[in-house]
Amino acid sequence: MGTANLNAGIVGLGRMGRRHADNLARRIPGVALVAACSPEGDERAYARDVLGVARVHARYEDLLADKGVDAVFIVTPNTIHPEQIIAAMRAGKHVFCEKPLALDVESCLAVEAEAAKHANLKVMIGYTRRFDASYQDARRKIDEGLIGTPFLVRSETTDMNDPSGFFVRFAPKSGGIFVDMGVHDVDVARWMLGSPKPQRVFATGTIAVHKGLAECGDVDNGVAICEFEGGKTACFYNSRTMAHGHETQSEVIGTAGRLVVGRKGRLTQVEIADAHGIRTETTPTFYERFAEAFVRELAHFADCVRHDRAPALTLHDATEATRIGIALRTSLVERRVVEL
Amino acid sequence: MGTANLNAGIVGLGRMGRRHADNLARRIPGVALVAACSPEGDERAYARDVLGVARVHARYEDLLADKGVDAVFIVTPNTIHPEQIIAAMRAGKHVFCEKPLALDVESCLAVEAEAAKHANLKVMIGYTRRFDASYQDARRKIDEGLIGTPFLVRSETTDMNDPSGFFVRFAPKSGGIFVDMGVHDVDVARWMLGSPKPQRVFATGTIAVHKGLAECGDVDNGVAICEFEGGKTACFYNSRTMAHGHETQSEVIGTAGRLVVGRKGRLTQVEIADAHGIRTETTPTFYERFAEAFVRELAHFADCVRHDRAPALTLHDATEATRIGIALRTSLVERRVVEL
Amino acid sequence: MGTANLNAGIVGLGRMGRRHADNLARRIPGVALVAACSPEGDERAYARDVLGVARVHARYEDLLADKGVDAVFIVTPNTIHPEQIIAAMRAGKHVFCEKPLALDVESCLAVEAEAAKHANLKVMIGYTRRFDASYQDARRKIDEGLIGTPFLVRSETTDMNDPSGFFVRFAPKSGGIFVDMGVHDVDVARWMLGSPKPQRVFATGTIAVHKGLAECGDVDNGVAICEFEGGKTACFYNSRTMAHGHETQSEVIGTAGRLVVGRKGRLTQVEIADAHGIRTETTPTFYERFAEAFVRELAHFADCVRHDRAPALTLHDATEATRIGIALRTSLVERRVVEL
Amino acid sequence: MGTANLNAGIVGLGRMGRRHADNLARRIPGVALVAACSPEGDERAYARDVLGVARVHARYEDLLADKGVDAVFIVTPNTIHPEQIIAAMRAGKHVFCEKPLALDVESCLAVEAEAAKHANLKVMIGYTRRFDASYQDARRKIDEGLIGTPFLVRSETTDMNDPSGFFVRFAPKSGGIFVDMGVHDVDVARWMLGSPKPQRVFATGTIAVHKGLAECGDVDNGVAICEFEGGKTACFYNSRTMAHGHETQSEVIGTAGRLVVGRKGRLTQVEIADAHGIRTETTPTFYERFAEAFVRELAHFADCVRHDRAPALTLHDATEATRIGIALRTSLVERRVVEL
């Protein structure tokens, strides 16, 4: 490859953390996972024993002090993303952080401000769809003019119902359906429409299954409209109650054509014909749908660091996704149109 | 069949009128098309010479005075629907009228009030999708509990772009995109959700292609959200600028499953594989999509008259579709949430 | 219109006969069903009481003697088709007969010879797919050169398993799977490839479910290859044991593209997403798939008679389908390649 | 993990060789690509300069003499596979070899005989579909009884037409369409049907585009039927002249259902709606379709070596695929049924 390796340190080895750690350990060319950090003993054991990570830390400060670490990969609770990103930059580390950047706009801006002081460091938030081959193909076709001028995005992220209601307990800290799930669709819309400025949003929703969400003002099915400058528009649908699996589907409508990405989220290329009709199985979770995109996302970030290139996705993109997501939540909760 | 024939008279033989007239003349069991009425000479000639209709009138009064006519089929400009329906009832005729019932709620209610005085007469507005075999299958599956409780409908009607911009000239009288096209989706939503009361709507839109629409406050692409009582919700998308053809697609989401009706509006069952990839051709207009439904709609109405049964679709359903359609237009034009 | 009506007489009102009779009575422009014939009392009662047919005969001779009948529609057991067709022509009647023309080639040729003596009479065998809108669209696209020169057809007709095994009892008289079902695919292949001369066939098959077929040398799943002159080729698959419904699917491969007709035989345009995945229901029998084609087939024949035009499908086409079908059966039974 | 690395040496770095080499160098856990061998200078340069392979040899003997190499990966012309496999085993190396094992059955058996003398060595032929996630899912569903007893496989491999006719020049050495392409479908059929003994084959074909194939008795489109013991049957279709791309599609039909793997070989999850209709782009070559399967295939083989497990695919499987492929070619060339 001709370029020095990137030495990676990960913080957070929960469900998503382990996936990122596995990828860093085995599948990202030019990357060595040399350090890991978690307050949880079993997470540290996983890094040490399963992945063979050399240096395992209980405290984030120790990871940041680790001179052998070039870049920190943050996969921790959303609420502490901003402070951890800032601390990593101050320690001279490049930073990859799982989405969202933060749960409020002020924190987003604080991270942006800090990053401005570290022009030599790469900082990227993991909006995975930007690295999915199909979404990238759609974006490329738009650039080539295949659909004329894109003016409307309709995007949805819908999860299979989890009867255990795990996410209900998680809801108070998730930021709500639009901030937790919807930001992905918001980011897709901004990306496909050419990053126009948002102007107005309207959102509503309903609790179809999980009554417990009412307590924190959240819903399990939400729909929303976002108006951008120049007549560009986006519609969103997020659900946590699908019977058949996870689907992420985005439609981009232009003056000369339409693209749809991800309709009928098939798990495999097997089609079954039996007493139930002709059918395909659906990806149970987002992870089966985006497994390769998670690899490509890390590989992209690593390449940016190793070759000193700007990541495809800026911190400002992440700020905007959060800003619009929060406006959607406000519209839902306050039952009004929100101007941006 | 064992029941007396229904003698039909049609008024209006423009594009849609001829289609209904053709169907009445040849394809509706138990119906004879015995009279036709139009102020236009070529339309009368069509009825007389092509369809062999016995009695052809220039004036609507003469059609209503025709004792041999049991039922009047109105396919005239939207603006005169209410007065013509009322006059027909007063002349003792059953009435089938193309959608919409009227362009304002007051006129809808006036027709309802008049109908209340003629309990012996059948009056039905032609919301064709109610008679489409696939939509009926969806409704039946919902009744059987296949998707649990339906709580969200997402429905769209999108037309192929007509570069001649014919509809721009028609726009001032059409009632706008939501009243002209959207009422179909509104009616589907009400039907599939069990006719809940509407509470709030929000609509917006953009002019992607046909700048001339700005003059009358209309758009060529509109999106909207309608909230009903009990958390039931509908989202609509209407477009006049598709590159590939007409599609009518409706999704009904319930607590135990989802139904989609009409995705990928295929013209035939032929799939082509060539240098453009693997592809299917799309129905160019709504007519190819709903040709059979137009026949079934008339057959249903004729059966209701002949066997003294209530039509599947009430005048009140038509009023509600108009009422919500107008609220959507108000929301679009006044840029605000509209309470109902 | 403008042309005298065609007065139709039907013989045979079993399952398929009733469908044809219903269509003749109600759905074929310019046709009046004036007479019916059956040895079975309940079939005659159906014609008289349900369809209101004026003249009902027990004996075929009486139908042929009926001066008010212009054309005879034969829907009787396959074994008596040839003699009934010949008798009808001798009585001066036009003839429509359900497929197949006959179960042996000699009888086919005898009918062709008789027809040559009655140039004024139209005689057509009901190969329904020739009248299906999608198959016709495929043929039109081929004529327009969309796929270059077609050289290979792969066609299959597969029925849902009938656990009652009705067709096992019918097997000894059906001519076997290739003569009973396969002739449809043979006819499609000839039609799409431009009626090339057949040269060699090879067929085999297996009994997957219905062991009783062994007695008469038949199978419930058969596959075959037919070579035509000029390197044109066809592959066939016929099955009686599908779990999910009836499908008729044909693929035409040309030097510049491929057409597929009828893949995934959907019953309606409803797609279901639930615990079984994303799925569509399949047409349970060929009848739901081809209901409209049956109407168009009769309308085509009636138009040919009324306007003195040659039917789209010649008697020779029917002879060739039978000839190839019989060769396939011979190949299956004698386990060898059969030259034609 | 926890197990010593496998040191790999590759021989042959042509088109497929480079792909395997890339995968060995970067994507196979536990494998290090330590040596490469090619008579071609540019291929050696690729290994050395692009992949950073430590030891690069011009002669195969030198690779075999390399004590640091545990396993040899053979991606050389088909004609020399058997001698190279045998030599590698005699040098004490594990062997992975691209399909086919050999172009004649005697050579296959010679390799099997040699392998029997080296029980400690793993030898596997690269039938990639066995390692594709979708094919594996189909196989798993069959094992679970989802489709009852499988009795018929219909499998096709069809390549996009290469107007340069490259493969025509390659044809004399390829073994012909059935041995070169068809063996994949043969192997799928054997795998899905439970490895039944073959009994009879019949094959035919046509030259639709590439007239030059006539010289060596080959065709550019071939169809075939293979009968196995117990009434199990397979049908094959191979083509080199598709207009739209590469597709690999296999259908497994059982007594209680049907599975289809790989229908509509989509390149991405993007669906386009434009003036050409609604369409998807197709994988241009087999490589896009099976890129992940090539990785999984090598990973499987490496795991078998490192953990001393038997590969999923035996040498005998490879012999049988060749044996049936050759019988298909014989049937094509000699225009007769071939007994096995």
PDB file of N, CA, C and O in Angstrom, chain A residues 195-245:
ATOM      1  N   SER A 195     -27.448  19.389  -0.223  1.00  0.00           N
ATOM      2  CA  SER A 195     -27.264  20.152   1.020  1.00  0.00           C
ATOM      3  C   SER A 195     -27.954  21.519   1.035  1.00  0.00           C
ATOM      4  O   SER A 195     -27.352  22.518   1.414  1.00  0.00           O
ATOM      5  N   PRO A 196     -29.227  21.573   0.651  1.00  0.00           N
ATOM      6  CA  PRO A 196     -29.929  22.866   0.716  1.00  0.00           C
ATOM      7  C   PRO A 196     -30.220  23.243   2.164  1.00  0.00           C
ATOM      8  O   PRO A 196     -30.264  22.386   3.050  1.00  0.00           O
ATOM      9  N   LYS A 197     -30.429  24.549   2.409  1.00  0.00           N
ATOM     10  CA  LYS A 197     -30.780  25.011   3.772  1.00  0.00           C
ATOM     11  C   LYS A 197     -32.211  24.627   4.083  1.00  0.00           C
ATOM     12  O   LYS A 197     -33.109  24.873   3.291  1.00  0.00           O
ATOM     13  N   PRO A 198     -32.442  24.061   5.292  1.00  0.00           N
ATOM     14  CA  PRO A 198     -33.811  23.740   5.694  1.00  0.00           C
ATOM     15  C   PRO A 198     -34.566  24.999   6.107  1.00  0.00           C
ATOM     16  O   PRO A 198     -33.956  25.941   6.626  1.00  0.00           O
ATOM     17  N   GLN A 199     -35.871  25.017   5.888  1.00  0.00           N
ATOM     18  CA  GLN A 199     -36.661  26.198   6.237  1.00  0.00           C
ATOM     19  C   GLN A 199     -37.789  25.927   7.224  1.00  0.00           C
ATOM     20  O   GLN A 199     -37.998  26.703   8.149  1.00  0.00           O
ATOM     21  N   ARG A 200     -38.516  24.856   7.020  1.00  0.00           N
ATOM     22  CA  ARG A 200     -39.689  24.577   7.847  1.00  0.00           C
ATOM     23  C   ARG A 200     -39.835  23.084   7.997  1.00  0.00           C
ATOM     24  O   ARG A 200     -39.565  22.352   7.040  1.00  0.00           O
ATOM     25  N   VAL A 201     -40.295  22.635   9.129  1.00  0.00           N
ATOM     26  CA  VAL A 201     -40.623  21.213   9.262  1.00  0.00           C
ATOM     27  C   VAL A 201     -41.981  21.052   9.930  1.00  0.00           C
ATOM     28  O   VAL A 201     -42.416  21.903  10.709  1.00  0.00           O
ATOM     29  N   PHE A 202     -42.606  19.950   9.598  1.00  0.00           N
ATOM     30  CA  PHE A 202     -43.831  19.543  10.294  1.00  0.00           C
ATOM     31  C   PHE A 202     -43.734  18.042  10.517  1.00  0.00           C
ATOM     32  O   PHE A 202     -43.390  17.285   9.603  1.00  0.00           O
ATOM     33  N   ALA A 203     -44.029  17.636  11.738  1.00  0.00           N
ATOM     34  CA  ALA A 203     -43.938  16.207  12.043  1.00  0.00           C
ATOM     35  C   ALA A 203     -45.097  15.802  12.923  1.00  0.00           C
ATOM     36  O   ALA A 203     -45.631  16.607  13.696  1.00  0.00           O
ATOM     37  N   THR A 204     -45.481  14.553  12.782  1.00  0.00           N
ATOM     38  CA  THR A 204     -46.473  14.010  13.697  1.00  0.00           C
ATOM     39  C   THR A 204     -46.186  12.510  13.828  1.00  0.00           C
ATOM     40  O   THR A 204     -45.224  12.003  13.259  1.00  0.00           O
ATOM     41  N   GLY A 205     -47.019  11.846  14.611  1.00  0.00           N
ATOM     42  CA  GLY A 205     -46.744  10.430  14.800  1.00  0.00           C
ATOM     43  C   GLY A 205     -47.787   9.812  15.683  1.00  0.00           C
ATOM     44  O   GLY A 205     -48.713  10.487  16.158  1.00  0.00           O
ATOM     45  N   THR A 206     -47.632   8.531  15.885  1.00  0.00           N
ATOM     46  CA  THR A 206     -48.616   7.835  16.698  1.00  0.00           C
ATOM     47  C   THR A 206     -47.930   6.705  17.449  1.00  0.00           C
ATOM     48  O   THR A 206     -46.858   6.238  17.046  1.00  0.00           O
ATOM     49  N   ILE A 207     -48.540   6.315  18.527  1.00  0.00           N
ATOM     50  CA  ILE A 207     -48.068   5.131  19.246  1.00  0.00           C
ATOM     51  C   ILE A 207     -48.973   3.982  18.838  1.00  0.00           C
ATOM     52  O   ILE A 207     -50.127   3.914  19.268  1.00  0.00           O
ATOM     53  N   ALA A 208     -48.467   3.122  17.989  1.00  0.00           N
ATOM     54  CA  ALA A 208     -49.293   2.017  17.495  1.00  0.00           C
ATOM     55  C   ALA A 208     -49.236   0.821  18.431  1.00  0.00           C
ATOM     56  O   ALA A 208     -50.213   0.098  18.568  1.00  0.00           O
ATOM     57  N   VAL A 209     -48.108   0.622  19.076  1.00  0.00           N
ATOM     58  CA  VAL A 209     -47.912  -0.591  19.875  1.00  0.00           C
ATOM     59  C   VAL A 209     -47.389  -0.298  21.286  1.00  0.00           C
ATOM     60  O   VAL A 209     -47.914  -0.791  22.276  1.00  0.00           O
ATOM     61  N   HIS A 210     -46.370   0.521  21.379  1.00  0.00           N
ATOM     62  CA  HIS A 210     -45.633   0.632  22.640  1.00  0.00           C
ATOM     63  C   HIS A 210     -46.114   1.812  23.474  1.00  0.00           C
ATOM     64  O   HIS A 210     -45.514   2.889  23.473  1.00  0.00           O
ATOM     65  N   LYS A 211     -47.176   1.577  24.226  1.00  0.00           N
ATOM     66  CA  LYS A 211     -47.821   2.635  24.989  1.00  0.00           C
ATOM     67  C   LYS A 211     -46.851   3.354  25.922  1.00  0.00           C
ATOM     68  O   LYS A 211     -47.005   4.544  26.204  1.00  0.00           O
ATOM     69  N   GLY A 212     -45.855   2.646  26.397  1.00  0.00           N
ATOM     70  CA  GLY A 212     -44.907   3.224  27.345  1.00  0.00           C
ATOM     71  C   GLY A 212     -44.179   4.441  26.813  1.00  0.00           C
ATOM     72  O   GLY A 212     -43.624   5.238  27.583  1.00  0.00           O
ATOM     73  N   LEU A 213     -44.172   4.629  25.515  1.00  0.00           N
ATOM     74  CA  LEU A 213     -43.462   5.770  24.936  1.00  0.00           C
ATOM     75  C   LEU A 213     -44.135   7.091  25.288  1.00  0.00           C
ATOM     76  O   LEU A 213     -43.502   8.161  25.210  1.00  0.00           O
ATOM     77  N   ALA A 214     -45.404   7.047  25.619  1.00  0.00           N
ATOM     78  CA  ALA A 214     -46.151   8.283  25.878  1.00  0.00           C
ATOM     79  C   ALA A 214     -45.482   9.103  26.972  1.00  0.00           C
ATOM     80  O   ALA A 214     -45.429  10.335  26.912  1.00  0.00           O
ATOM     81  N   GLU A 215     -44.950   8.417  27.955  1.00  0.00           N
ATOM     82  CA  GLU A 215     -44.317   9.100  29.095  1.00  0.00           C
ATOM     83  C   GLU A 215     -43.259  10.114  28.682  1.00  0.00           C
ATOM     84  O   GLU A 215     -43.146  11.186  29.277  1.00  0.00           O
ATOM     85  N   CYS A 216     -42.466   9.752  27.691  1.00  0.00           N
ATOM     86  CA  CYS A 216     -41.399  10.675  27.307  1.00  0.00           C
ATOM     87  C   CYS A 216     -41.715  11.407  26.015  1.00  0.00           C
ATOM     88  O   CYS A 216     -40.829  11.931  25.349  1.00  0.00           O
ATOM     89  N   GLY A 217     -42.990  11.430  25.640  1.00  0.00           N
ATOM     90  CA  GLY A 217     -43.385  12.223  24.479  1.00  0.00           C
ATOM     91  C   GLY A 217     -42.946  11.650  23.153  1.00  0.00           C
ATOM     92  O   GLY A 217     -42.953  12.340  22.130  1.00  0.00           O
ATOM     93  N   ASP A 218     -42.579  10.390  23.172  1.00  0.00           N
ATOM     94  CA  ASP A 218     -42.103   9.786  21.931  1.00  0.00           C
ATOM     95  C   ASP A 218     -43.232   8.974  21.279  1.00  0.00           C
ATOM     96  O   ASP A 218     -44.287   8.765  21.876  1.00  0.00           O
ATOM     97  N   VAL A 219     -43.001   8.538  20.046  1.00  0.00           N
ATOM     98  CA  VAL A 219     -43.959   7.717  19.299  1.00  0.00           C
ATOM     99  C   VAL A 219     -43.214   6.520  18.705  1.00  0.00           C
ATOM    100  O   VAL A 219     -41.984   6.529  18.630  1.00  0.00           O
ATOM    101  N   ASP A 220     -43.953   5.509  18.271  1.00  0.00           N
ATOM    102  CA  ASP A 220     -43.277   4.391  17.604  1.00  0.00           C
ATOM    103  C   ASP A 220     -43.437   4.435  16.083  1.00  0.00           C
ATOM    104  O   ASP A 220     -42.842   3.614  15.371  1.00  0.00           O
ATOM    105  N   ASN A 221     -44.210   5.382  15.597  1.00  0.00           N
ATOM    106  CA  ASN A 221     -44.324   5.629  14.166  1.00  0.00           C
ATOM    107  C   ASN A 221     -44.410   7.130  13.951  1.00  0.00           C
ATOM    108  O   ASN A 221     -45.329   7.773  14.481  1.00  0.00           O
ATOM    109  N   GLY A 222     -43.495   7.673  13.197  1.00  0.00           N
ATOM    110  CA  GLY A 222     -43.491   9.108  12.964  1.00  0.00           C
ATOM    111  C   GLY A 222     -43.405   9.426  11.486  1.00  0.00           C
ATOM    112  O   GLY A 222     -42.717   8.737  10.737  1.00  0.00           O
ATOM    113  N   VAL A 223     -44.125  10.481  11.078  1.00  0.00           N
ATOM    114  CA  VAL A 223     -44.037  10.954   9.693  1.00  0.00           C
ATOM    115  C   VAL A 223     -43.741  12.446   9.725  1.00  0.00           C
ATOM    116  O   VAL A 223     -44.133  13.139  10.671  1.00  0.00           O
ATOM    117  N   ALA A 224     -43.046  12.921   8.715  1.00  0.00           N
ATOM    118  CA  ALA A 224     -42.626  14.327   8.748  1.00  0.00           C
ATOM    119  C   ALA A 224     -42.377  14.841   7.347  1.00  0.00           C
ATOM    120  O   ALA A 224     -42.126  14.070   6.410  1.00  0.00           O
ATOM    121  N   ILE A 225     -42.455  16.157   7.246  1.00  0.00           N
ATOM    122  CA  ILE A 225     -42.133  16.864   6.005  1.00  0.00           C
ATOM    123  C   ILE A 225     -41.126  17.953   6.341  1.00  0.00           C
ATOM    124  O   ILE A 225     -41.286  18.650   7.352  1.00  0.00           O
ATOM    125  N   CYS A 226     -40.119  18.078   5.514  1.00  0.00           N
ATOM    126  CA  CYS A 226     -39.140  19.146   5.701  1.00  0.00           C
ATOM    127  C   CYS A 226     -39.027  19.926   4.391  1.00  0.00           C
ATOM    128  O   CYS A 226     -38.794  19.340   3.331  1.00  0.00           O
ATOM    129  N   GLU A 227     -39.191  21.244   4.496  1.00  0.00           N
ATOM    130  CA  GLU A 227     -39.014  22.101   3.327  1.00  0.00           C
ATOM    131  C   GLU A 227     -37.631  22.718   3.365  1.00  0.00           C
ATOM    132  O   GLU A 227     -37.216  23.256   4.392  1.00  0.00           O
ATOM    133  N   PHE A 228     -36.948  22.669   2.233  1.00  0.00           N
ATOM    134  CA  PHE A 228     -35.646  23.325   2.099  1.00  0.00           C
ATOM    135  C   PHE A 228     -35.798  24.531   1.176  1.00  0.00           C
ATOM    136  O   PHE A 228     -36.835  24.712   0.523  1.00  0.00           O
ATOM    137  N   GLU A 229     -34.760  25.307   1.099  1.00  0.00           N
ATOM    138  CA  GLU A 229     -34.784  26.449   0.179  1.00  0.00           C
ATOM    139  C   GLU A 229     -34.952  25.965  -1.259  1.00  0.00           C
ATOM    140  O   GLU A 229     -34.620  24.831  -1.582  1.00  0.00           O
ATOM    141  N   GLY A 230     -35.491  26.831  -2.071  1.00  0.00           N
ATOM    142  CA  GLY A 230     -35.595  26.529  -3.495  1.00  0.00           C
ATOM    143  C   GLY A 230     -36.642  25.485  -3.827  1.00  0.00           C
ATOM    144  O   GLY A 230     -36.584  24.861  -4.884  1.00  0.00           O
ATOM    145  N   GLY A 231     -37.576  25.257  -2.918  1.00  0.00           N
ATOM    146  CA  GLY A 231     -38.648  24.311  -3.206  1.00  0.00           C
ATOM    147  C   GLY A 231     -38.245  22.861  -3.042  1.00  0.00           C
ATOM    148  O   GLY A 231     -39.030  21.953  -3.326  1.00  0.00           O
ATOM    149  N   LYS A 232     -37.052  22.591  -2.578  1.00  0.00           N
ATOM    150  CA  LYS A 232     -36.649  21.197  -2.343  1.00  0.00           C
ATOM    151  C   LYS A 232     -37.376  20.703  -1.082  1.00  0.00           C
ATOM    152  O   LYS A 232     -37.560  21.470  -0.130  1.00  0.00           O
ATOM    153  N   THR A 233     -37.754  19.463  -1.114  1.00  0.00           N
ATOM    154  CA  THR A 233     -38.628  18.948  -0.068  1.00  0.00           C
ATOM    155  C   THR A 233     -38.219  17.531   0.300  1.00  0.00           C
ATOM    156  O   THR A 233     -37.693  16.794  -0.534  1.00  0.00           O
ATOM    157  N   ALA A 234     -38.477  17.173   1.551  1.00  0.00           N
ATOM    158  CA  ALA A 234     -38.243  15.785   1.967  1.00  0.00           C
ATOM    159  C   ALA A 234     -39.390  15.313   2.838  1.00  0.00           C
ATOM    160  O   ALA A 234     -39.970  16.098   3.594  1.00  0.00           O
ATOM    161  N   CYS A 235     -39.722  14.033   2.694  1.00  0.00           N
ATOM    162  CA  CYS A 235     -40.723  13.394   3.550  1.00  0.00           C
ATOM    163  C   CYS A 235     -40.048  12.224   4.244  1.00  0.00           C
ATOM    164  O   CYS A 235     -39.278  11.491   3.611  1.00  0.00           O
ATOM    165  N   PHE A 236     -40.387  12.034   5.490  1.00  0.00           N
ATOM    166  CA  PHE A 236     -39.754  10.963   6.256  1.00  0.00           C
ATOM    167  C   PHE A 236     -40.798  10.063   6.890  1.00  0.00           C
ATOM    168  O   PHE A 236     -41.874  10.519   7.269  1.00  0.00           O
ATOM    169  N   TYR A 237     -40.430   8.814   7.037  1.00  0.00           N
ATOM    170  CA  TYR A 237     -41.258   7.887   7.803  1.00  0.00           C
ATOM    171  C   TYR A 237     -40.330   7.011   8.622  1.00  0.00           C
ATOM    172  O   TYR A 237     -39.407   6.403   8.089  1.00  0.00           O
ATOM    173  N   ASN A 238     -40.590   6.980   9.904  1.00  0.00           N
ATOM    174  CA  ASN A 238     -39.822   6.111  10.799  1.00  0.00           C
ATOM    175  C   ASN A 238     -40.778   5.259  11.608  1.00  0.00           C
ATOM    176  O   ASN A 238     -41.778   5.769  12.108  1.00  0.00           O
ATOM    177  N   SER A 239     -40.418   3.991  11.730  1.00  0.00           N
ATOM    178  CA  SER A 239     -41.278   3.086  12.485  1.00  0.00           C
ATOM    179  C   SER A 239     -40.433   2.105  13.274  1.00  0.00           C
ATOM    180  O   SER A 239     -39.354   1.703  12.835  1.00  0.00           O
ATOM    181  N   ARG A 240     -40.962   1.719  14.420  1.00  0.00           N
ATOM    182  CA  ARG A 240     -40.310   0.678  15.228  1.00  0.00           C
ATOM    183  C   ARG A 240     -41.199  -0.560  15.326  1.00  0.00           C
ATOM    184  O   ARG A 240     -40.936  -1.420  16.174  1.00  0.00           O
ATOM    185  N   THR A 241     -42.217  -0.662  14.472  1.00  0.00           N
ATOM    186  CA  THR A 241     -43.221  -1.713  14.714  1.00  0.00           C
ATOM    187  C   THR A 241     -43.501  -2.603  13.504  1.00  0.00           C
ATOM    188  O   THR A 241     -44.564  -3.210  13.419  1.00  0.00           O
ATOM    189  N   MET A 242     -42.566  -2.698  12.577  1.00  0.00           N
ATOM    190  CA  MET A 242     -42.813  -3.534  11.412  1.00  0.00           C
ATOM    191  C   MET A 242     -42.895  -5.014  11.795  1.00  0.00           C
ATOM    192  O   MET A 242     -42.165  -5.475  12.662  1.00  0.00           O
ATOM    193  N   ALA A 243     -43.754  -5.738  11.101  1.00  0.00           N
ATOM    194  CA  ALA A 243     -43.896  -7.171  11.372  1.00  0.00           C
ATOM    195  C   ALA A 243     -42.840  -8.005  10.660  1.00  0.00           C
ATOM    196  O   ALA A 243     -42.536  -9.116  11.076  1.00  0.00           O
ATOM    197  N   HIS A 244     -42.293  -7.507   9.568  1.00  0.00           N
ATOM    198  CA  HIS A 244     -41.529  -8.375   8.669  1.00  0.00           C
ATOM    199  C   HIS A 244     -40.019  -8.173   8.690  1.00  0.00           C
ATOM    200  O   HIS A 244     -39.293  -8.976   8.093  1.00  0.00           O
ATOM    201  N   GLY A 245     -39.535  -7.113   9.323  1.00  0.00           N
ATOM    202  CA  GLY A 245     -38.091  -6.921   9.337  1.00  0.00           C
ATOM    203  C   GLY A 245     -37.747  -5.455   9.210  1.00  0.00           C
ATOM    204  O   GLY A 245     -38.612  -4.588   9.283  1.00  0.00           O
TER     205      GLY A 245
END
